[in-house]
mmCIF file of C-alpha atoms and ligand atoms in Angstrom:
data_model
loop_
_atom_site.group_PDB
_atom_site.id
_atom_site.type_symbol
_atom_site.label_atom_id
_atom_site.label_comp_id
_atom_site.label_asym_id
_atom_site.label_seq_id
_atom_site.Cartn_x
_atom_site.Cartn_y
_atom_site.Cartn_z
ATOM 1 C CA MET A 1 0.000 0.000 0.000
ATOM 2 C CA TYR A 2 1.079 3.583 -0.339
ATOM 3 C CA TYR A 3 0.152 7.035 0.804
ATOM 4 C CA ASP A 4 -0.472 9.874 -1.528
ATOM 5 C CA SER A 5 1.738 12.716 -0.359
ATOM 6 C CA ARG A 6 -0.582 15.694 -0.189
ATOM 7 C CA PRO A 7 -3.825 14.316 1.184
ATOM 8 C CA LEU A 8 -1.888 12.351 3.767
ATOM 9 C CA MET A 9 0.348 15.174 4.907
ATOM 10 C CA ASN A 10 -2.367 17.811 4.975
ATOM 11 C CA GLU A 11 -5.595 16.013 5.585
ATOM 12 C CA GLY A 12 -4.589 12.740 7.153
ATOM 13 C CA THR A 13 -6.345 10.574 4.576
ATOM 14 C CA PRO A 14 -6.079 6.976 5.773
ATOM 15 C CA ALA A 15 -3.741 4.717 3.833
ATOM 16 C CA LYS A 16 -5.337 2.783 1.035
ATOM 17 C CA PRO A 17 -3.822 -0.386 -0.315
ATOM 18 C CA ALA A 18 -2.330 0.165 -3.779
ATOM 19 C CA GLU A 19 -3.979 -2.116 -6.261
ATOM 20 C CA GLY A 20 -1.647 -4.948 -7.201
ATOM 21 C CA SER A 21 0.677 -4.150 -4.311
ATOM 22 C CA GLY A 22 2.903 -7.112 -3.452
ATOM 23 C CA GLU A 23 1.330 -9.203 -6.193
ATOM 24 C CA MET A 24 3.557 -11.021 -8.628
ATOM 25 C CA LEU A 25 2.909 -10.577 -12.328
ATOM 26 C CA TRP A 26 2.192 -13.661 -14.424
ATOM 27 C CA GLY A 27 2.562 -13.746 -18.179
ATOM 28 C CA PHE A 28 6.189 -12.583 -18.439
ATOM 29 C CA TRP A 29 9.669 -14.019 -18.964
ATOM 30 C CA TYR A 30 11.859 -14.060 -15.850
ATOM 31 C CA PRO A 31 15.556 -14.944 -15.544
ATOM 32 C CA ALA A 32 15.622 -18.280 -13.704
ATOM 33 C CA LEU A 33 19.318 -19.048 -13.556
ATOM 34 C CA ARG A 34 22.678 -17.979 -14.935
ATOM 35 C CA SER A 35 23.593 -20.074 -17.984
ATOM 36 C CA ASP A 36 26.943 -21.022 -16.493
ATOM 37 C CA ARG A 37 25.259 -22.841 -13.610
ATOM 38 C CA LEU A 38 24.036 -25.568 -15.983
ATOM 39 C CA HIS A 39 26.616 -28.197 -16.873
ATOM 40 C CA GLY A 40 26.002 -31.319 -18.975
ATOM 41 C CA ARG A 41 22.978 -33.231 -17.788
ATOM 42 C CA GLN A 42 22.878 -31.728 -14.318
ATOM 43 C CA LEU A 43 19.525 -30.703 -12.935
ATOM 44 C CA GLN A 44 19.467 -27.402 -11.075
ATOM 45 C CA ARG A 45 16.880 -26.229 -8.618
ATOM 46 C CA THR A 46 15.594 -22.681 -8.537
ATOM 47 C CA THR A 47 12.433 -20.755 -7.608
ATOM 48 C CA LEU A 48 10.519 -18.089 -9.528
ATOM 49 C CA LEU A 49 7.391 -16.349 -8.241
ATOM 50 C CA GLY A 50 7.127 -18.924 -5.483
ATOM 51 C CA VAL A 51 7.190 -21.815 -7.966
ATOM 52 C CA PRO A 52 9.918 -24.432 -7.438
ATOM 53 C CA LEU A 53 11.611 -25.235 -10.747
ATOM 54 C CA VAL A 54 14.015 -27.864 -11.979
ATOM 55 C CA VAL A 55 16.097 -26.585 -14.854
ATOM 56 C CA GLY A 56 18.400 -28.495 -17.195
ATOM 57 C CA ARG A 57 19.590 -28.812 -20.777
ATOM 58 C CA ASP A 58 18.651 -31.603 -23.167
ATOM 59 C CA GLY A 59 21.104 -33.565 -25.342
ATOM 60 C CA ALA A 60 20.994 -30.741 -27.924
ATOM 61 C CA LYS A 61 21.796 -28.174 -25.156
ATOM 62 C CA LYS A 62 18.313 -26.664 -25.313
ATOM 63 C CA PRO A 63 17.238 -25.626 -21.808
ATOM 64 C CA PHE A 64 14.018 -26.726 -20.143
ATOM 65 C CA ALA A 65 12.163 -25.806 -16.949
ATOM 66 C CA LEU A 66 9.729 -28.131 -15.165
ATOM 67 C CA ARG A 67 7.778 -27.530 -11.994
ATOM 68 C CA ASP A 68 9.949 -29.288 -9.433
ATOM 69 C CA ILE A 69 7.051 -31.338 -8.134
ATOM 70 C CA CYS A 70 6.236 -34.848 -9.367
ATOM 71 C CA PRO A 71 2.516 -35.101 -10.184
ATOM 72 C CA HIS A 72 2.451 -38.565 -8.553
ATOM 73 C CA ARG A 73 3.261 -37.656 -4.937
ATOM 74 C CA ALA A 74 4.976 -34.283 -5.109
ATOM 75 C CA PHE A 75 8.529 -35.599 -4.863
ATOM 76 C CA PRO A 76 10.962 -32.950 -6.191
ATOM 77 C CA LEU A 77 11.965 -34.039 -9.688
ATOM 78 C CA SER A 78 15.339 -32.352 -9.174
ATOM 79 C CA TYR A 79 16.453 -35.342 -7.051
ATOM 80 C CA GLY A 80 15.910 -37.592 -10.072
ATOM 81 C CA GLN A 81 17.937 -38.779 -13.040
ATOM 82 C CA PHE A 82 18.072 -37.125 -16.428
ATOM 83 C CA ASP A 83 19.189 -38.966 -19.572
ATOM 84 C CA GLY A 84 19.186 -35.994 -21.946
ATOM 85 C CA ALA A 85 15.491 -36.333 -22.871
ATOM 86 C CA LEU A 86 13.482 -37.691 -19.913
ATOM 87 C CA VAL A 87 13.526 -36.691 -16.262
ATOM 88 C CA GLU A 88 12.986 -39.692 -13.999
ATOM 89 C CA CYS A 89 11.504 -39.187 -10.554
ATOM 90 C CA ALA A 90 13.661 -40.732 -7.855
ATOM 91 C CA TYR A 91 10.680 -41.993 -5.803
ATOM 92 C CA HIS A 92 8.793 -44.405 -8.117
ATOM 93 C CA GLY A 93 10.642 -43.903 -11.380
ATOM 94 C CA TRP A 94 7.970 -42.127 -13.415
ATOM 95 C CA GLN A 95 9.551 -40.517 -16.464
ATOM 96 C CA PHE A 96 8.626 -37.144 -17.948
ATOM 97 C CA ASP A 97 9.494 -35.394 -21.193
ATOM 98 C CA ALA A 98 11.873 -32.622 -20.145
ATOM 99 C CA HIS A 99 10.250 -29.979 -22.378
ATOM 100 C CA THR A 100 6.531 -30.744 -22.259
ATOM 101 C CA GLY A 101 6.365 -32.495 -18.884
ATOM 102 C CA GLN A 102 4.343 -35.301 -20.473
ATOM 103 C CA CYS A 103 4.598 -38.602 -18.591
ATOM 104 C CA ARG A 104 6.227 -41.266 -20.760
ATOM 105 C CA HIS A 105 6.599 -44.225 -18.477
ATOM 106 C CA ILE A 106 5.247 -45.544 -15.167
ATOM 107 C CA PRO A 107 7.368 -48.556 -14.151
ATOM 108 C CA SER A 108 4.732 -50.022 -11.806
ATOM 109 C CA LEU A 109 2.126 -50.478 -14.571
ATOM 110 C CA THR A 110 1.565 -54.007 -15.916
ATOM 111 C CA ALA A 111 1.442 -54.563 -19.687
ATOM 112 C CA ASP A 112 -2.387 -54.763 -19.706
ATOM 113 C CA ALA A 113 -2.945 -51.705 -17.449
ATOM 114 C CA LYS A 114 -5.708 -49.343 -18.618
ATOM 115 C CA LEU A 115 -4.062 -46.126 -17.390
ATOM 116 C CA LYS A 116 -2.812 -43.887 -20.177
ATOM 117 C CA CYS A 117 0.304 -42.360 -18.695
ATOM 118 C CA ASP A 118 0.611 -39.824 -21.537
ATOM 119 C CA ARG A 119 -2.393 -37.954 -20.148
ATOM 120 C CA ILE A 120 -0.374 -37.103 -17.044
ATOM 121 C CA TYR A 121 1.829 -34.019 -17.069
ATOM 122 C CA ALA A 122 4.385 -32.457 -14.787
ATOM 123 C CA GLY A 123 4.073 -28.668 -14.922
ATOM 124 C CA SER A 124 6.362 -27.148 -17.556
ATOM 125 C CA PHE A 125 7.351 -23.634 -18.586
ATOM 126 C CA PRO A 126 8.587 -22.280 -21.939
ATOM 127 C CA CYS A 127 12.329 -21.896 -21.512
ATOM 128 C CA GLU A 128 15.052 -20.109 -23.492
ATOM 129 C CA GLU A 129 18.616 -18.961 -23.105
ATOM 130 C CA ARG A 130 19.585 -15.324 -23.730
ATOM 131 C CA ASP A 131 22.295 -12.896 -22.546
ATOM 132 C CA GLY A 132 23.823 -15.509 -20.241
ATOM 133 C CA TYR A 133 20.580 -16.447 -18.456
ATOM 134 C CA ILE A 134 18.084 -19.280 -18.659
ATOM 135 C CA TRP A 135 14.669 -17.598 -18.869
ATOM 136 C CA ALA A 136 11.317 -19.159 -18.038
ATOM 137 C CA PHE A 137 7.983 -17.822 -19.206
ATOM 138 C CA MET A 138 5.746 -17.818 -16.132
ATOM 139 C CA ALA A 139 2.212 -17.944 -17.476
ATOM 140 C CA ASN A 140 0.672 -19.613 -14.413
ATOM 141 C CA ALA A 141 1.849 -21.208 -11.175
ATOM 142 C CA GLU A 142 0.932 -24.770 -12.146
ATOM 143 C CA GLY A 143 2.969 -24.832 -15.370
ATOM 144 C CA ARG A 144 -0.141 -25.590 -17.434
ATOM 145 C CA ALA A 145 0.565 -25.714 -21.149
ATOM 146 C CA LEU A 146 -0.315 -22.543 -23.067
ATOM 147 C CA GLY A 147 -3.182 -22.644 -25.542
ATOM 148 C CA PRO A 148 -2.244 -23.033 -29.224
ATOM 149 C CA THR A 149 -2.770 -19.289 -29.808
ATOM 150 C CA ASP A 150 -0.979 -18.150 -26.629
ATOM 151 C CA VAL A 151 2.518 -17.729 -27.996
ATOM 152 C CA PRO A 152 4.896 -16.164 -25.468
ATOM 153 C CA PRO A 153 6.463 -12.862 -26.559
ATOM 154 C CA PRO A 154 10.148 -12.859 -27.540
ATOM 155 C CA VAL A 155 12.588 -13.354 -24.673
ATOM 156 C CA PRO A 156 13.923 -10.017 -23.353
ATOM 157 C CA GLU A 157 17.233 -9.084 -24.914
ATOM 158 C CA LEU A 158 19.947 -6.699 -23.824
ATOM 159 C CA PRO A 159 20.328 -4.075 -26.587
ATOM 160 C CA THR A 160 23.831 -4.014 -28.103
ATOM 161 C CA PHE A 161 25.092 -1.646 -30.789
ATOM 162 C CA SER A 162 28.153 -3.229 -32.369
ATOM 163 C CA PRO A 163 29.172 -6.803 -33.176
ATOM 164 C CA ARG A 164 32.061 -6.889 -30.668
ATOM 165 C CA TYR A 165 31.666 -6.078 -26.995
ATOM 166 C CA LYS A 166 32.420 -7.191 -23.454
ATOM 167 C CA ILE A 167 29.745 -8.456 -21.108
ATOM 168 C CA ALA A 168 29.563 -8.923 -17.324
ATOM 169 C CA HIS A 169 26.954 -10.200 -14.874
ATOM 170 C CA LEU A 170 26.312 -9.457 -11.216
ATOM 171 C CA ALA A 171 23.623 -10.749 -8.875
ATOM 172 C CA ALA A 172 22.398 -10.238 -5.333
ATOM 173 C CA ASP A 173 19.550 -11.457 -3.137
ATOM 174 C CA LEU A 174 17.228 -8.774 -1.786
ATOM 175 C CA PRO A 175 15.213 -9.716 1.305
ATOM 176 C CA CYS A 176 12.100 -7.759 0.330
ATOM 177 C CA SER A 177 8.956 -7.923 -1.775
ATOM 178 C CA VAL A 178 9.277 -7.314 -5.491
ATOM 179 C CA ASP A 179 7.661 -3.876 -5.151
ATOM 180 C CA HIS A 180 10.230 -2.570 -2.677
ATOM 181 C CA GLY A 181 13.012 -4.037 -4.797
ATOM 182 C CA ILE A 182 11.733 -2.319 -7.922
ATOM 183 C CA ILE A 183 10.944 1.080 -6.481
ATOM 184 C CA GLY A 184 14.386 1.031 -4.852
ATOM 185 C CA LEU A 185 15.763 0.568 -8.357
ATOM 186 C CA MET A 186 14.069 3.640 -9.793
ATOM 187 C CA ASP A 187 14.391 5.856 -6.731
ATOM 188 C CA PRO A 188 16.569 8.910 -7.502
ATOM 189 C CA ALA A 189 16.592 10.340 -3.973
ATOM 190 C CA HIS A 190 18.672 7.725 -2.147
ATOM 191 C CA GLY A 191 21.829 8.184 -4.260
ATOM 192 C CA PRO A 192 23.521 10.909 -2.213
ATOM 193 C CA PHE A 193 22.825 9.059 1.055
ATOM 194 C CA VAL A 194 23.357 5.418 0.134
ATOM 195 C CA HIS A 195 25.905 5.619 -2.675
ATOM 196 C CA GLN A 196 28.190 8.231 -1.148
ATOM 197 C CA ALA A 197 31.844 8.124 -2.134
ATOM 198 C CA TRP A 198 34.394 10.858 -2.681
ATOM 199 C CA TRP A 199 34.751 9.965 -6.361
ATOM 200 C CA TRP A 200 31.034 9.679 -6.981
ATOM 201 C CA ARG A 201 28.754 11.986 -5.075
ATOM 202 C CA SER A 202 28.023 13.169 -1.592
ATOM 203 C CA ARG A 203 25.317 15.045 0.256
ATOM 204 C CA ARG A 204 27.085 18.243 -0.756
ATOM 205 C CA SER A 205 26.593 17.406 -4.428
ATOM 206 C CA ILE A 206 22.791 17.408 -4.133
ATOM 207 C CA ARG A 207 21.334 19.730 -6.751
ATOM 208 C CA ASP A 208 18.107 20.430 -8.591
ATOM 209 C CA LYS A 209 17.362 17.943 -11.337
ATOM 210 C CA ALA A 210 14.782 18.140 -14.114
ATOM 211 C CA LYS A 211 14.338 15.067 -16.267
ATOM 212 C CA GLN A 212 11.940 14.441 -19.084
ATOM 213 C CA PHE A 213 9.979 11.195 -19.214
ATOM 214 C CA GLU A 214 7.822 9.673 -21.913
ATOM 215 C CA PRO A 215 5.517 6.657 -22.106
ATOM 216 C CA ILE A 216 6.753 3.492 -23.865
ATOM 217 C CA PRO A 217 4.861 0.193 -24.201
ATOM 218 C CA ASN A 218 4.489 -1.396 -20.730
ATOM 219 C CA GLY A 219 6.726 1.239 -19.171
ATOM 220 C CA PHE A 220 8.295 4.669 -19.233
ATOM 221 C CA ARG A 221 11.535 6.229 -20.448
ATOM 222 C CA MET A 222 13.768 8.904 -19.027
ATOM 223 C CA SER A 223 14.409 10.615 -22.374
ATOM 224 C CA PRO A 224 17.995 10.778 -23.681
ATOM 225 C CA HIS A 225 19.897 13.403 -21.706
ATOM 226 C CA ALA A 226 23.430 14.336 -20.721
ATOM 227 C CA PRO A 227 24.452 12.170 -17.759
ATOM 228 C CA SER A 228 24.597 13.664 -14.306
ATOM 229 C CA ALA A 229 27.586 16.023 -14.271
ATOM 230 C CA ASN A 230 28.389 15.109 -10.660
ATOM 231 C CA SER A 231 29.146 11.470 -11.388
ATOM 232 C CA ALA A 232 32.782 10.580 -11.905
ATOM 233 C CA PRO A 233 32.357 7.557 -14.200
ATOM 234 C CA TYR A 234 30.666 9.772 -16.760
ATOM 235 C CA LYS A 235 33.490 12.270 -16.496
ATOM 236 C CA ILE A 236 35.929 9.438 -17.173
ATOM 237 C CA LEU A 237 33.820 8.378 -20.154
ATOM 238 C CA LYS A 238 33.979 11.872 -21.578
ATOM 239 C CA LEU A 239 37.733 11.908 -21.043
ATOM 240 C CA ILE A 240 38.210 8.572 -22.818
ATOM 241 C CA THR A 241 35.896 9.089 -25.749
ATOM 242 C CA GLY A 242 36.223 12.855 -26.133
ATOM 243 C CA GLU A 243 32.563 12.883 -27.096
ATOM 244 C CA PRO A 244 29.540 14.117 -25.190
ATOM 245 C CA ALA A 245 27.571 11.237 -23.709
ATOM 246 C CA THR A 246 23.830 10.760 -23.556
ATOM 247 C CA THR A 247 22.017 8.344 -21.341
ATOM 248 C CA THR A 248 18.546 6.824 -21.679
ATOM 249 C CA ILE A 249 16.831 4.879 -18.907
ATOM 250 C CA ASP A 250 13.760 2.701 -19.448
ATOM 251 C CA PHE A 251 11.588 0.852 -17.009
ATOM 252 C CA VAL A 252 9.508 -1.945 -18.509
ATOM 253 C CA LEU A 253 7.065 -4.257 -16.745
ATOM 254 C CA PRO A 254 7.334 -6.544 -14.977
ATOM 255 C CA ASN A 255 10.790 -5.833 -13.542
ATOM 256 C CA GLN A 256 13.337 -4.496 -16.012
ATOM 257 C CA ARG A 257 15.400 -1.331 -15.934
ATOM 258 C CA PHE A 258 17.525 -0.650 -19.001
ATOM 259 C CA GLU A 259 20.201 2.005 -19.109
ATOM 260 C CA GLN A 260 22.109 2.975 -22.228
ATOM 261 C CA VAL A 261 25.011 5.359 -22.386
ATOM 262 C CA ARG A 262 26.128 6.396 -25.870
ATOM 263 C CA ALA A 263 29.118 8.560 -26.736
ATOM 264 C CA GLY A 264 29.947 8.651 -30.450
ATOM 265 C CA ARG A 265 30.614 5.086 -31.527
ATOM 266 C CA TYR A 266 31.064 3.963 -27.944
ATOM 267 C CA TRP A 267 28.237 2.523 -25.930
ATOM 268 C CA LEU A 268 27.423 0.847 -22.646
ATOM 269 C CA SER A 269 24.136 -0.948 -22.189
ATOM 270 C CA SER A 270 22.845 -2.500 -18.977
ATOM 271 C CA ARG A 271 19.756 -4.227 -17.695
ATOM 272 C CA THR A 272 18.789 -4.712 -14.075
ATOM 273 C CA THR A 273 15.944 -7.050 -13.207
ATOM 274 C CA VAL A 274 14.398 -7.613 -9.791
ATOM 275 C CA THR A 275 12.840 -11.057 -9.901
ATOM 276 C CA PRO A 276 10.468 -12.271 -7.210
ATOM 277 C CA ILE A 277 11.633 -15.574 -5.744
ATOM 278 C CA ARG A 278 9.103 -15.610 -2.894
ATOM 279 C CA GLY A 279 6.829 -12.963 -1.416
ATOM 280 C CA ASP A 280 9.672 -11.728 0.818
ATOM 281 C CA LEU A 281 12.712 -12.441 -1.343
ATOM 282 C CA CYS A 282 13.915 -11.169 -4.719
ATOM 283 C CA ARG A 283 17.015 -11.606 -6.782
ATOM 284 C CA LEU A 284 18.641 -8.656 -8.478
ATOM 285 C CA ASP A 285 20.385 -9.540 -11.753
ATOM 286 C CA PHE A 286 22.569 -6.991 -13.470
ATOM 287 C CA VAL A 287 24.016 -7.547 -16.929
ATOM 288 C CA VAL A 288 26.101 -4.969 -18.722
ATOM 289 C CA ALA A 289 27.713 -4.913 -22.166
ATOM 290 C CA TRP A 290 30.101 -2.274 -23.526
ATOM 291 C CA ASN A 291 32.467 -1.553 -26.388
ATOM 292 C CA ILE A 292 34.381 1.270 -24.691
ATOM 293 C CA LEU A 293 38.107 0.469 -24.866
ATOM 294 C CA PRO A 294 37.620 -3.317 -24.814
ATOM 295 C CA TRP A 295 41.447 -3.751 -24.910
ATOM 296 C CA PHE A 296 42.002 -1.504 -21.911
ATOM 297 C CA PRO A 297 40.484 -2.770 -18.694
ATOM 298 C CA ILE A 298 39.315 0.562 -17.244
ATOM 299 C CA VAL A 299 35.617 -0.006 -17.904
ATOM 300 C CA SER A 300 35.894 -3.633 -16.866
ATOM 301 C CA LEU A 301 37.627 -2.487 -13.671
ATOM 302 C CA ILE A 302 34.961 0.126 -12.955
ATOM 303 C CA ILE A 303 32.223 -2.453 -13.454
ATOM 304 C CA HIS A 304 33.874 -5.212 -11.431
ATOM 305 C CA VAL A 305 34.862 -2.938 -8.560
ATOM 306 C CA LEU A 306 32.155 -0.306 -8.471
ATOM 307 C CA GLY A 307 29.269 -2.521 -9.628
ATOM 308 C CA PRO A 308 29.439 -4.928 -6.674
ATOM 309 C CA ARG A 309 29.976 -1.989 -4.325
ATOM 310 C CA PHE A 310 26.832 -0.253 -5.567
ATOM 311 C CA ILE A 311 24.792 -3.416 -5.388
ATOM 312 C CA ARG A 312 26.141 -4.150 -1.901
ATOM 313 C CA GLN A 313 25.071 -0.694 -0.756
ATOM 314 C CA ASP A 314 21.545 -1.258 -2.116
ATOM 315 C CA CYS A 315 21.393 -4.701 -0.486
ATOM 316 C CA GLU A 316 22.446 -3.335 2.887
ATOM 317 C CA VAL A 317 19.739 -0.703 2.695
ATOM 318 C CA ILE A 318 17.104 -3.294 1.818
ATOM 319 C CA GLU A 319 18.266 -5.589 4.631
ATOM 320 C CA LYS A 320 17.929 -2.780 7.157
ATOM 321 C CA GLN A 321 14.640 -1.621 5.621
ATOM 322 C CA SER A 322 13.219 -5.122 6.073
ATOM 323 C CA LEU A 323 13.555 -4.652 9.861
ATOM 324 C CA GLY A 324 11.088 -1.783 9.651
ATOM 325 C CA LEU A 325 8.868 -3.371 7.023
ATOM 326 C CA ALA A 326 8.299 -6.287 9.390
ATOM 327 C CA HIS A 327 6.217 -3.822 11.470
ATOM 328 C CA GLU A 328 4.861 -1.390 8.912
ATOM 329 C CA ASN A 329 3.880 -2.127 5.365
ATOM 330 C CA ARG A 330 2.566 1.302 4.406
ATOM 331 C CA MET A 331 4.681 3.751 2.460
ATOM 332 C CA MET A 332 4.635 7.354 1.349
ATOM 333 C CA LEU A 333 5.210 8.328 -2.230
ATOM 334 C CA VAL A 334 6.236 11.929 -2.120
ATOM 335 C CA ASP A 335 6.100 14.280 -5.069
ATOM 336 C CA ASP A 336 8.290 13.986 -8.186
ATOM 337 C CA ALA A 337 11.121 12.064 -6.525
ATOM 338 C CA ASP A 338 8.660 9.189 -6.028
ATOM 339 C CA ARG A 339 6.651 9.752 -9.204
ATOM 340 C CA GLN A 340 8.281 6.839 -11.021
ATOM 341 C CA ALA A 341 7.384 4.535 -8.144
ATOM 342 C CA ARG A 342 3.815 5.723 -8.444
ATOM 343 C CA TRP A 343 3.832 5.064 -12.220
ATOM 344 C CA TYR A 344 5.146 1.580 -11.500
ATOM 345 C CA PHE A 345 2.221 0.839 -9.169
ATOM 346 C CA GLU A 346 -0.213 2.314 -11.696
ATOM 347 C CA LEU A 347 1.247 0.307 -14.575
ATOM 348 C CA LYS A 348 1.081 -2.827 -12.506
ATOM 349 C CA ALA A 349 -2.537 -2.212 -11.535
ATOM 350 C CA SER A 350 -3.400 -1.501 -15.212
ATOM 351 C CA TYR A 351 -1.705 -4.707 -16.296
ATOM 352 C CA LEU A 352 -3.668 -6.751 -13.731
ATOM 353 C CA GLU A 353 -6.840 -4.984 -14.795
ATOM 354 C CA SER A 354 -6.160 -5.671 -18.483
ATOM 355 C CA GLN A 355 -5.607 -9.337 -17.666
ATOM 356 C CA ARG A 356 -8.994 -9.458 -15.971
ATOM 357 C CA THR A 357 -10.875 -7.558 -18.657
ATOM 358 C CA GLY A 358 -8.931 -8.374 -21.830
ATOM 359 C CA GLN A 359 -8.721 -4.617 -22.525
ATOM 360 C CA PRO A 360 -5.398 -2.977 -23.461
ATOM 361 C CA ILE A 361 -3.285 -1.477 -20.655
ATOM 362 C CA ARG A 362 -4.274 2.043 -19.620
ATOM 363 C CA HIS A 363 -0.998 3.910 -19.513
ATOM 364 C CA PRO A 364 -0.446 6.235 -16.522
ATOM 365 C CA LEU A 365 1.458 8.728 -18.741
ATOM 366 C CA ALA A 366 -0.565 10.542 -21.387
ATOM 367 C CA GLY A 367 2.564 12.070 -22.937
ATOM 368 C CA PRO A 368 5.969 13.559 -22.084
ATOM 369 C CA VAL A 369 6.309 14.909 -18.530
ATOM 370 C CA THR A 370 9.130 16.719 -16.774
ATOM 371 C CA LEU A 371 9.870 15.675 -13.202
ATOM 372 C CA ARG A 372 11.863 17.826 -10.797
ATOM 373 C CA TRP A 373 13.667 16.708 -7.686
ATOM 374 C CA ARG A 374 16.928 17.215 -5.804
ATOM 375 C CA SER A 375 19.533 14.489 -5.695
HETATM 376 S S1 FES B 401 6.454 -39.280 -6.466
HETATM 377 FE FE1 FES B 401 7.389 -39.188 -8.367
HETATM 378 S S2 FES B 401 7.127 -41.143 -9.156
HETATM 379 FE FE2 FES B 401 6.075 -41.222 -7.303
HETATM 380 FE FE1 FE2 B 402 20.788 2.248 -5.334
#
């Protein structure tokens, strides 16, 4: 739930729950696992949106994701054997097609048994590999097959702008609900307090900001602009490339923040996702690609040293915040600094509404808007 700033501050309007607050969004691709965690015919366990998954790769290296619950007696399939095509439950040996979840064999059945085992399915989820992650399309919690006309959208892809580039991945667990994880991601006001460092910014560097935003499908964009002059990495970028940089930041439902920095022919492109694991736990995944001086490790160094430091600072804040959230689940969304958080809640509510009604999403932004805050 959240408070509107003005009515609350001035009139004491009671808190109303935000529609869709805390809910997880079905019908999207989510990163389930890093690609490099899957070796050979190993089965790996993971959880997305509260659903236990067993993930593996078939003989042709194509990944699959099954609900990690045997339909016979709920034994986790991840304890079983995998021969490259069929997953065999370790309890009574039922075998399931790794991609469709269809049951192929029940060892206890006699030759003249009437039961048609191919009518039994383990839950399964469309699964693809992209940008170093295994993605699962979470249409529903049971892993029911999609209808013939329900084709999942393309798997999210990190935009890149030249054939050769470097890529790096970082991850962290966030002990909070997906909403707090996501609004923390788009919150401009915590920077000077949480990410203080002499080479980056401090409380003293707080200044007025005005940024233009525009609606994009399922999200909103901070229009291309010159990067914050008080951030050292951008100064370094300018020094290296000799060209003025522009940065564009998008948020797209359900959980993706894209940031692109372009300076002449140089570019850096990142995506941060906050994926709900359970109601009170998320995983932050950060992937970044760049072509700035690939032969000189300065950017790589910045990313491998500063990236984890930034993420650690955000994690520490969320860990401490969870102490308070255990007692109080209301929040205040105050003016333009929290406007993006408000748009996120509105987009989410519109998405849930459109799923109920079949109508297109009502976008919270009618057109370009300028937001002003100090950070
Ligand atoms: S519980 Fe899986 S085969 Fe019986
Ligand atoms: Fe942060």
